[in-house]
Short mmCIF file of C-alpha atoms in Angstrom, two decimals:
data_model
loop_
_atom_site.label_atom_id
_atom_site.label_comp_id
_atom_site.label_asym_id
_atom_site.label_seq_id
_atom_site.Cartn_x
_atom_site.Cartn_y
_atom_site.Cartn_z
CA UNK A 1 121.67 73.64 209.45
CA UNK A 2 122.08 77.43 209.39
CA UNK A 3 125.31 78.84 210.65
CA UNK A 4 124.82 82.34 212.28
CA UNK A 5 128.30 82.78 213.72
CA UNK A 6 131.61 81.08 212.87
CA UNK A 7 134.97 82.22 214.27
CA UNK A 8 137.96 80.64 212.42
CA UNK A 9 140.35 79.31 215.24
CA UNK A 10 143.04 78.10 212.79
CA UNK A 11 143.67 78.79 209.09
CA UNK A 12 145.33 75.82 207.62
CA UNK A 13 146.52 72.25 208.50
CA UNK A 14 143.84 71.95 209.87
CA UNK A 15 141.39 74.71 208.89
CA UNK A 16 139.01 75.11 211.82
CA UNK A 17 136.04 77.17 213.09
CA UNK A 18 133.90 77.26 216.21
CA UNK A 19 130.39 77.83 214.83
CA UNK A 20 126.76 78.54 216.27
CA UNK A 21 123.63 77.52 214.59
CA UNK A 22 120.31 79.34 214.47
CA UNK A 23 118.96 76.72 216.72
CA UNK A 24 121.78 77.51 219.43
CA UNK A 25 123.94 74.59 218.91
CA UNK A 26 127.63 75.00 218.97
CA UNK A 27 129.67 73.13 216.26
CA UNK A 28 133.25 72.45 215.47
CA UNK A 29 134.34 72.56 211.87
CA UNK A 30 137.47 70.99 210.52
CA UNK A 31 139.27 70.43 207.41
CA UNK A 32 142.45 68.44 206.95
CA UNK A 33 143.89 66.12 204.47
CA UNK A 34 141.11 66.80 202.19
CA UNK A 35 138.43 65.68 204.61
CA UNK A 36 135.97 67.97 206.40
CA UNK A 37 134.12 67.03 209.43
CA UNK A 38 131.41 68.73 211.63
CA UNK A 39 131.04 67.79 215.10
CA UNK A 40 128.27 68.84 217.71
CA UNK A 41 130.04 70.95 220.65
CA UNK A 42 133.66 69.93 220.32
CA UNK A 43 136.01 67.69 218.25
CA UNK A 44 135.01 64.61 220.28
CA UNK A 45 131.09 65.57 220.05
CA UNK A 46 128.91 63.57 217.79
CA UNK A 47 129.67 63.74 214.01
CA UNK A 48 126.78 65.75 212.17
CA UNK A 49 128.42 65.86 208.88
CA UNK A 50 131.64 65.08 206.80
CA UNK A 51 133.02 65.08 203.24
CA UNK A 52 136.10 64.52 201.15
CA UNK A 53 137.14 66.79 198.43
CA UNK A 54 139.54 64.42 196.70
CA UNK A 55 142.57 66.53 197.59
CA UNK A 56 144.24 64.33 200.04
CA UNK A 57 147.20 66.51 200.97
CA UNK A 58 145.16 69.69 201.30
CA UNK A 59 144.57 71.42 204.78
CA UNK A 60 143.19 74.82 203.69
CA UNK A 61 139.66 75.64 202.62
CA UNK A 62 137.50 78.91 203.05
CA UNK A 63 134.33 78.91 204.99
CA UNK A 64 132.09 79.21 202.18
CA UNK A 65 133.36 76.17 200.44
CA UNK A 66 133.35 74.28 203.78
CA UNK A 67 129.74 75.01 204.51
CA UNK A 68 128.68 74.15 200.92
CA UNK A 69 130.42 70.72 200.91
CA UNK A 70 128.95 70.05 204.47
CA UNK A 71 125.36 70.92 203.87
CA UNK A 72 125.53 74.00 205.94
CA UNK A 73 124.04 77.30 205.16
CA UNK A 74 125.44 80.68 206.19
CA UNK A 75 123.00 83.07 207.50
CA UNK A 76 125.04 86.22 206.99
CA UNK A 77 128.63 85.21 205.54
CA UNK A 78 131.41 86.59 207.65
CA UNK A 79 129.29 89.17 209.24
CA UNK A 80 131.14 88.60 212.61
CA UNK A 81 134.73 88.42 210.98
CA UNK A 82 137.10 90.79 209.54
CA UNK A 83 138.85 90.12 206.14
CA UNK A 84 141.24 87.39 207.80
CA UNK A 85 138.69 85.88 209.78
CA UNK A 86 139.28 87.26 213.41
CA UNK A 87 136.22 88.29 215.27
CA UNK A 88 135.17 91.76 215.27
#
């Protein structure tokens, strides 16, 4: 899936983003305790992807690494965010 927009809504414990795909689907990206999940629409939506980093006490990850581990592609990395992840 190609991510065309991602807005970080929490920076750590958990790190999470609201994202949109090229096809227009909304995704919820979440990383906590070394485990990342991608759900369709919202946290209770269908699971699209998940991964473990082997870092069980970790709650922070950047969007590039998250997408790489989850099998997602960033169309234009951080194009809609300022340096700390807030929407422009």
